[in-house]
Short mmCIF file of C-alpha atoms and ligand atoms in Angstrom, two decimals:
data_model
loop_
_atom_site.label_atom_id
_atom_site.label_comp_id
_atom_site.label_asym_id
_atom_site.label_seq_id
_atom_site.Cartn_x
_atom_site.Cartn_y
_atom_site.Cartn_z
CA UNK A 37 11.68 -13.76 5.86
CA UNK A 38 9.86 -10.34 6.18
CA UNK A 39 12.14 -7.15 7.55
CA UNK A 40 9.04 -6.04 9.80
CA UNK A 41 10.83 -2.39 9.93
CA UNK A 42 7.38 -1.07 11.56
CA UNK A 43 8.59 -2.92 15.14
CA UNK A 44 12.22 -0.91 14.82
CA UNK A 45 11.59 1.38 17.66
CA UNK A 46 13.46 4.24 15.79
CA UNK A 47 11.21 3.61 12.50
CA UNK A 48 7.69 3.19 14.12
CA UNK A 49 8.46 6.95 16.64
CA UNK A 50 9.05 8.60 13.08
CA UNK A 51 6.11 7.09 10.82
CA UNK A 52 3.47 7.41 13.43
CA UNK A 53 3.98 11.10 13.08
CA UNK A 54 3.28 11.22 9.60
CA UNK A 55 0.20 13.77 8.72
CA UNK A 56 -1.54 10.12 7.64
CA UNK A 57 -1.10 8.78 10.49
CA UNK A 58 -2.02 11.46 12.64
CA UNK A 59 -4.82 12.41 10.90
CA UNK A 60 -6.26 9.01 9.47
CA UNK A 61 -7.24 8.66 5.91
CA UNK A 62 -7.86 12.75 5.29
CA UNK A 63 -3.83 13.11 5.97
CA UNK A 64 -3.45 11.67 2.52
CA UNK A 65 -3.74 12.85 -0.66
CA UNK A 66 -4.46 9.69 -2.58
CA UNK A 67 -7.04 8.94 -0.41
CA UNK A 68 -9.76 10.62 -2.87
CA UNK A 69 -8.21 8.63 -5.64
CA UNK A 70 -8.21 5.76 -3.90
CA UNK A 71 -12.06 5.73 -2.97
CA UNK A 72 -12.90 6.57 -6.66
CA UNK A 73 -11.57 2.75 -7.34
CA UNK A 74 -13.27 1.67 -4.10
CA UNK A 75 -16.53 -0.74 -5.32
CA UNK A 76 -19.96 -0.01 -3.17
CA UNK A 77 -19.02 -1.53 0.26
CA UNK A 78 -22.43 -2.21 2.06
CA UNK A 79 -22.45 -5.71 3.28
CA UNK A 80 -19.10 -6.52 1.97
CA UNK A 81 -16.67 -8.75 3.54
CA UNK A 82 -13.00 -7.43 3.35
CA UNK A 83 -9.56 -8.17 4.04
CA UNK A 84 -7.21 -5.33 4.60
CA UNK A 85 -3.86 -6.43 3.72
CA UNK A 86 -1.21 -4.51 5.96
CA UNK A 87 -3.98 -2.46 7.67
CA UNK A 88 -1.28 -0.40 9.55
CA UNK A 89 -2.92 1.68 12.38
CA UNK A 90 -6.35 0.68 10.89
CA UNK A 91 -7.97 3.35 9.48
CA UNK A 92 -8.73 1.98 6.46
CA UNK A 93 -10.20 -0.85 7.91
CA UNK A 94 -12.54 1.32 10.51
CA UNK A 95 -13.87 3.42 7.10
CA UNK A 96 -15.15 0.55 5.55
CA UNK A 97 -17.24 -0.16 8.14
CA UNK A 98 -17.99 3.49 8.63
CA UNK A 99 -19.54 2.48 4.91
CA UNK A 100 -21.57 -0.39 6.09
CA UNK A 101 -18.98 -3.12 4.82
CA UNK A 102 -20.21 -6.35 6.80
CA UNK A 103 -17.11 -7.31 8.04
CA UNK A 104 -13.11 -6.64 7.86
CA UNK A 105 -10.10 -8.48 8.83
CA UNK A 106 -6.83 -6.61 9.16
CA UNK A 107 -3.82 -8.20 8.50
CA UNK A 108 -0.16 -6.77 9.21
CA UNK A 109 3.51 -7.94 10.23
CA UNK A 110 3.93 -5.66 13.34
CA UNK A 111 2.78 -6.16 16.73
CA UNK A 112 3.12 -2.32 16.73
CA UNK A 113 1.06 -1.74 13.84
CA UNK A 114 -1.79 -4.36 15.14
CA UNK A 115 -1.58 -3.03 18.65
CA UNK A 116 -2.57 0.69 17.75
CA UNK A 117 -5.02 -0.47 15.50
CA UNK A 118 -6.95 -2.49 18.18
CA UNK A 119 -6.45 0.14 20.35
CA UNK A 120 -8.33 2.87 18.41
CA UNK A 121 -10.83 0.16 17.28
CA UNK A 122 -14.32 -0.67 19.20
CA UNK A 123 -16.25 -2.84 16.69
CA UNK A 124 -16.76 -6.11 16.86
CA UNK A 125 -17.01 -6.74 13.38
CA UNK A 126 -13.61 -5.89 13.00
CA UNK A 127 -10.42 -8.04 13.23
CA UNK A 128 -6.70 -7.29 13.57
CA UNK A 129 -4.52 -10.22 13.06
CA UNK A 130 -0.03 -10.50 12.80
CA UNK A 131 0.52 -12.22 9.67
CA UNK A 132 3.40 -12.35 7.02
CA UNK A 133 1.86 -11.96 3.69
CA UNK A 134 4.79 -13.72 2.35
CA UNK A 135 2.85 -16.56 3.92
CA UNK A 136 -0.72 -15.80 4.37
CA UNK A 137 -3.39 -18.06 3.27
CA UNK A 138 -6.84 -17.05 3.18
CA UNK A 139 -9.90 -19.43 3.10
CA UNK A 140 -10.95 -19.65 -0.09
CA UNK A 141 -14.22 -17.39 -1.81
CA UNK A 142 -14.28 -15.50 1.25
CA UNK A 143 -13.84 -12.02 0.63
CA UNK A 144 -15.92 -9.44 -1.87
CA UNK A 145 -13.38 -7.30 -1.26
CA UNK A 146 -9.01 -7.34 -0.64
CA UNK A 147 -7.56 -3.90 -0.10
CA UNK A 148 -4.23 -2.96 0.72
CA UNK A 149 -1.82 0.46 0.93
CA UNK A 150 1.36 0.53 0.38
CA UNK A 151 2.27 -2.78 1.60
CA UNK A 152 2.86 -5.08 -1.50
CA UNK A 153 6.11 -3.57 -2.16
CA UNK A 154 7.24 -4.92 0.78
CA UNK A 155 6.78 -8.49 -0.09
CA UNK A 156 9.10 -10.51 -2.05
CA UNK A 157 6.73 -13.29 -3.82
CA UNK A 158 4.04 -11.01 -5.27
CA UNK A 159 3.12 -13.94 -7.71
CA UNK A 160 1.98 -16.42 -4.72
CA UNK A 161 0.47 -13.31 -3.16
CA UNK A 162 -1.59 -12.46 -6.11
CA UNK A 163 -2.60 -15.68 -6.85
CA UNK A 164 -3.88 -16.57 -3.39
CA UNK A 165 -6.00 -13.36 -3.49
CA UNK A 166 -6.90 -14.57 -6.35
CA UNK A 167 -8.43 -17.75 -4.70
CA UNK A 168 -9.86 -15.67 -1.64
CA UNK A 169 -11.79 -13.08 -3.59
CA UNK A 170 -15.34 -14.39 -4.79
CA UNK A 171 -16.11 -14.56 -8.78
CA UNK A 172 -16.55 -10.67 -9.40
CA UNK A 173 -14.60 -9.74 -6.34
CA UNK A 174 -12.48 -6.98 -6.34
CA UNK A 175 -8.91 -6.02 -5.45
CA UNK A 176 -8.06 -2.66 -5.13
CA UNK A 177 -4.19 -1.84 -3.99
CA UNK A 178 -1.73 1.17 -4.07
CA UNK A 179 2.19 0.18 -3.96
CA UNK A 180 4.95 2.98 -4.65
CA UNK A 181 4.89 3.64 -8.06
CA UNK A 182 8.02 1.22 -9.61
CA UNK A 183 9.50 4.26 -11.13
CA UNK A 184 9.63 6.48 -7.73
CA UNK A 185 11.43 3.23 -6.03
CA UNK A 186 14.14 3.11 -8.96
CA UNK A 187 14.50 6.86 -8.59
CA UNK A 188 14.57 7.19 -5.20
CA UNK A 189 17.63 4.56 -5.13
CA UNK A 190 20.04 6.90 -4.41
CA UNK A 191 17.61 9.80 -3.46
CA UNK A 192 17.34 13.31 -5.38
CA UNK A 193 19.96 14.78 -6.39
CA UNK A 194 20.15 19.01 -6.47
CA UNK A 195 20.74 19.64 -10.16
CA UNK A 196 22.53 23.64 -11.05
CA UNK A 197 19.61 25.64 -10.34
CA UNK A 198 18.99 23.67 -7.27
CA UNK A 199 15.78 21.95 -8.31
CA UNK A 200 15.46 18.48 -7.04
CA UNK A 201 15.80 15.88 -9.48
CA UNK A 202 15.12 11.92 -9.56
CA UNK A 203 17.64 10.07 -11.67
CA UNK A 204 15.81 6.42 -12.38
CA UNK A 205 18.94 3.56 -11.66
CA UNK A 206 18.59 0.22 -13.11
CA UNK A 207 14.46 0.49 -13.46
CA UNK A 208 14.98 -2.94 -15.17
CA UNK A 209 16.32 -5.17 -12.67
CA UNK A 210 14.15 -6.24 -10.69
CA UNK A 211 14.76 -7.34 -6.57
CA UNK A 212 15.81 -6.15 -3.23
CA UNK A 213 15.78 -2.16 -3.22
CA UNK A 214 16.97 -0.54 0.10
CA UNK A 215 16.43 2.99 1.31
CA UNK A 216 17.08 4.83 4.25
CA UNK A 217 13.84 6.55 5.51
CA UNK A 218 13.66 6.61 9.63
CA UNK A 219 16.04 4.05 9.91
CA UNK A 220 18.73 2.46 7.94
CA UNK A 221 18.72 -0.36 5.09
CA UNK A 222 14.42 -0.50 4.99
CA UNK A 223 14.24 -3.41 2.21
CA UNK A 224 11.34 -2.56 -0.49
CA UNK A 225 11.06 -5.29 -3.43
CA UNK A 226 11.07 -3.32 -6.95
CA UNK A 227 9.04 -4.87 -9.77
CA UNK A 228 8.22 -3.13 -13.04
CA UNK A 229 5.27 -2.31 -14.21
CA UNK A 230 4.88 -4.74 -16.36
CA UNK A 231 5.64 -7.44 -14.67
CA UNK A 232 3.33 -6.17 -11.27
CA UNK A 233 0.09 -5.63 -14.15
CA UNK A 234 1.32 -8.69 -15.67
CA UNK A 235 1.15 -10.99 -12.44
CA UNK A 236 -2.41 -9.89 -12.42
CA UNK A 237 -3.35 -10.72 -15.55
CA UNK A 238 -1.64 -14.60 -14.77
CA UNK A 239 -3.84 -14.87 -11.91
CA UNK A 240 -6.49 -14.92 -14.24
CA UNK A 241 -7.54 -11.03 -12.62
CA UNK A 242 -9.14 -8.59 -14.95
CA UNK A 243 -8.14 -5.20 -14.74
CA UNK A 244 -10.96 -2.23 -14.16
CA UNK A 245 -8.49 1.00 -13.91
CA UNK A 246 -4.85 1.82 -13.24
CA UNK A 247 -3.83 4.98 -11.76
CA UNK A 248 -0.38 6.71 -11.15
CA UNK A 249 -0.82 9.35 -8.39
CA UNK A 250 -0.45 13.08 -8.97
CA UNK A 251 -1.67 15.74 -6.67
CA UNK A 252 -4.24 18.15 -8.34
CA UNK A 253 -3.75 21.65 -8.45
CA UNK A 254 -5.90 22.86 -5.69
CA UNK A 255 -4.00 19.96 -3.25
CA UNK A 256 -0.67 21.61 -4.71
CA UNK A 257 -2.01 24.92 -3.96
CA UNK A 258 -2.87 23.98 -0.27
CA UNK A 259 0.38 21.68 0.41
CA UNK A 260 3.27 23.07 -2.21
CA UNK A 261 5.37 20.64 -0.84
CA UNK A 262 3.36 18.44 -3.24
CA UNK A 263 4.32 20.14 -6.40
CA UNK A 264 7.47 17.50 -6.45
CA UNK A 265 5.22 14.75 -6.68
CA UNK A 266 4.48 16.05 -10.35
CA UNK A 267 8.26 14.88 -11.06
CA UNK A 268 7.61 11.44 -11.03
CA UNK A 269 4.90 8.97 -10.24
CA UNK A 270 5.01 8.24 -6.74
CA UNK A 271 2.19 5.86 -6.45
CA UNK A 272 0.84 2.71 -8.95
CA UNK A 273 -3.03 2.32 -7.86
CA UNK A 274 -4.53 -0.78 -8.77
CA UNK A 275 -8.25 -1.89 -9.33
CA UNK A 276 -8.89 -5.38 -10.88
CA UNK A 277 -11.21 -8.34 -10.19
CA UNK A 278 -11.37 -11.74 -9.92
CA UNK A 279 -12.88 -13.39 -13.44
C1 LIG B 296 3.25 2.13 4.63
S1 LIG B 296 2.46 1.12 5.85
C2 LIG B 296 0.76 1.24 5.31
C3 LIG B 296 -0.22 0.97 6.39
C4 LIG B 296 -1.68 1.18 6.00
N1 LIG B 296 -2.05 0.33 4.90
C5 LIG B 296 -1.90 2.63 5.63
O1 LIG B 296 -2.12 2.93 4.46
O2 LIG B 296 -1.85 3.47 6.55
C6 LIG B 296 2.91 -0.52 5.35
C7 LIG B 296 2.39 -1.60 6.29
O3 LIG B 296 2.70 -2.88 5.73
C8 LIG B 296 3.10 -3.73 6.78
N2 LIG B 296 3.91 -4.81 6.20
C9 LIG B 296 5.13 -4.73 5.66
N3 LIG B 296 5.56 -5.93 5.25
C10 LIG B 296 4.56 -6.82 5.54
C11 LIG B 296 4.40 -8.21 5.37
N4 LIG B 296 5.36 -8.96 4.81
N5 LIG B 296 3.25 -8.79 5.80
C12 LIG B 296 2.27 -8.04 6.39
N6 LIG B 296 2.37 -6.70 6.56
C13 LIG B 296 3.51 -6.09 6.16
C14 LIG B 296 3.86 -2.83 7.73
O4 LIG B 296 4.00 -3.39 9.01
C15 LIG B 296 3.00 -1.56 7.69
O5 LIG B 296 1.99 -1.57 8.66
#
């Protein structure tokens, strides 16, 4: 059974205030990576797998995609997201993607942020997106990068000089992770990298490009706080497509 740590009261006060969240897609600085593995969206249908607050569902339609349905654990995360949403041709549904089943050939495109990382079975994910997509379909997907969540188990550490560093614990074994980031004990599932790229490849996807995250200079230059995200990879970006 999911955690759903977006309904803790504590948890949802402290990530709705995140500059993402506050100010939508712009507030993140993968977002420009993440449209460059974006395919052309007009008339697409998509499914936006823990859609969050929405906003990646409302830009797709912003870019003439036909249709989206947004899927996500928490009633908190749904009901902001229908909240800031007037379009009919958008859809917020609660669902466990531990569980979800989608109809079959229906989508052109499944997108999701951040979310797979949260879900145990990634396998039986994969492999029903695999059956939802239409041939040529696309799945584009950013989880934390496999080597930030085996560094960040425990946290930084201040080395001499004071510089942050990341020591990566047990990056080989694979399972429950837990951190403590607005609340206490929120479970993340770690999987190499192998074995997320390779779950892909089983489900008969093909893979287009793979990213891992770094700010650019000028984002570095306008945020410093960024310049630690040149330490380690923070973020695995997917692009594949169903054969
Ligand atoms: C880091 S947030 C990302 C939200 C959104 N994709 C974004 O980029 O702003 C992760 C989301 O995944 C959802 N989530 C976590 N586990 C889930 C699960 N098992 N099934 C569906 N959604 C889940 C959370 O409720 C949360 O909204």
């Amino acid at each position: 059974m999911a955690q759903n740590i977006y309904d803790n009261p504590d948890f949802f006060a402290g990530y709705s205030q995140l500059p993402r969240q506050v100010d939508g897609l712009d507030g993140a600085p993968e977002w420009s990576a993440i449209q460059a593995l974006l395919p052309g969206l007009s008339g697409k249908r998509v499914a936006d797998l823990g859609c969050g607050f929405g906003w990646a569902s409302r830009w797709f339609r912003s870019q003439r995609a036909a249709s989206v349905l947004g899927f996500d654990l928490s009633q908190n995360m749904i009901e902001r997201a229908r909240a800031d949403t007037e379009d009919p041709a958008i859809e917020y549904r609660i669902a466990d993607l531990e569980t979800l089943e989608l109809p079959e050939a229906a989508f052109d495109l499944v997108y999701s942020a951040l979310t797979f990382h949260y879900v145990q079975d990634f396998g039986r994910l994969i492999r029903m997106i695999h059956r939802a997509l239409t041939p040529g379909g696309d799945l584009v997907f950013t989880i934390e990068h496999p080597i930030f969540m085996a560094a960040a188990h425990p946290h930084w550490t201040l080395d001499e000089d004071g510089r942050k560093t990341w020591p990566v614990n047990g990056y080989s074994i694979e399972g429950e992770r837990r951190t403590d980031w607005f609340a206490k004990g929120v479970l993340k599932h770690h999987r190499t990298l192998a074995t997320t790229l390779n779950a892909l490849i089983g489900a008969d996807f093909a893979l287009r490009r793979i990213e891992e995250f770094a700010p650019t200079p000028d984002q570095i230059a306008a945020m410093p706080g960024l310049a630690e995200e040149m330490e380690r990879p923070m973020m695995l970006m997917v692009s594949a497509f169903r054969r």
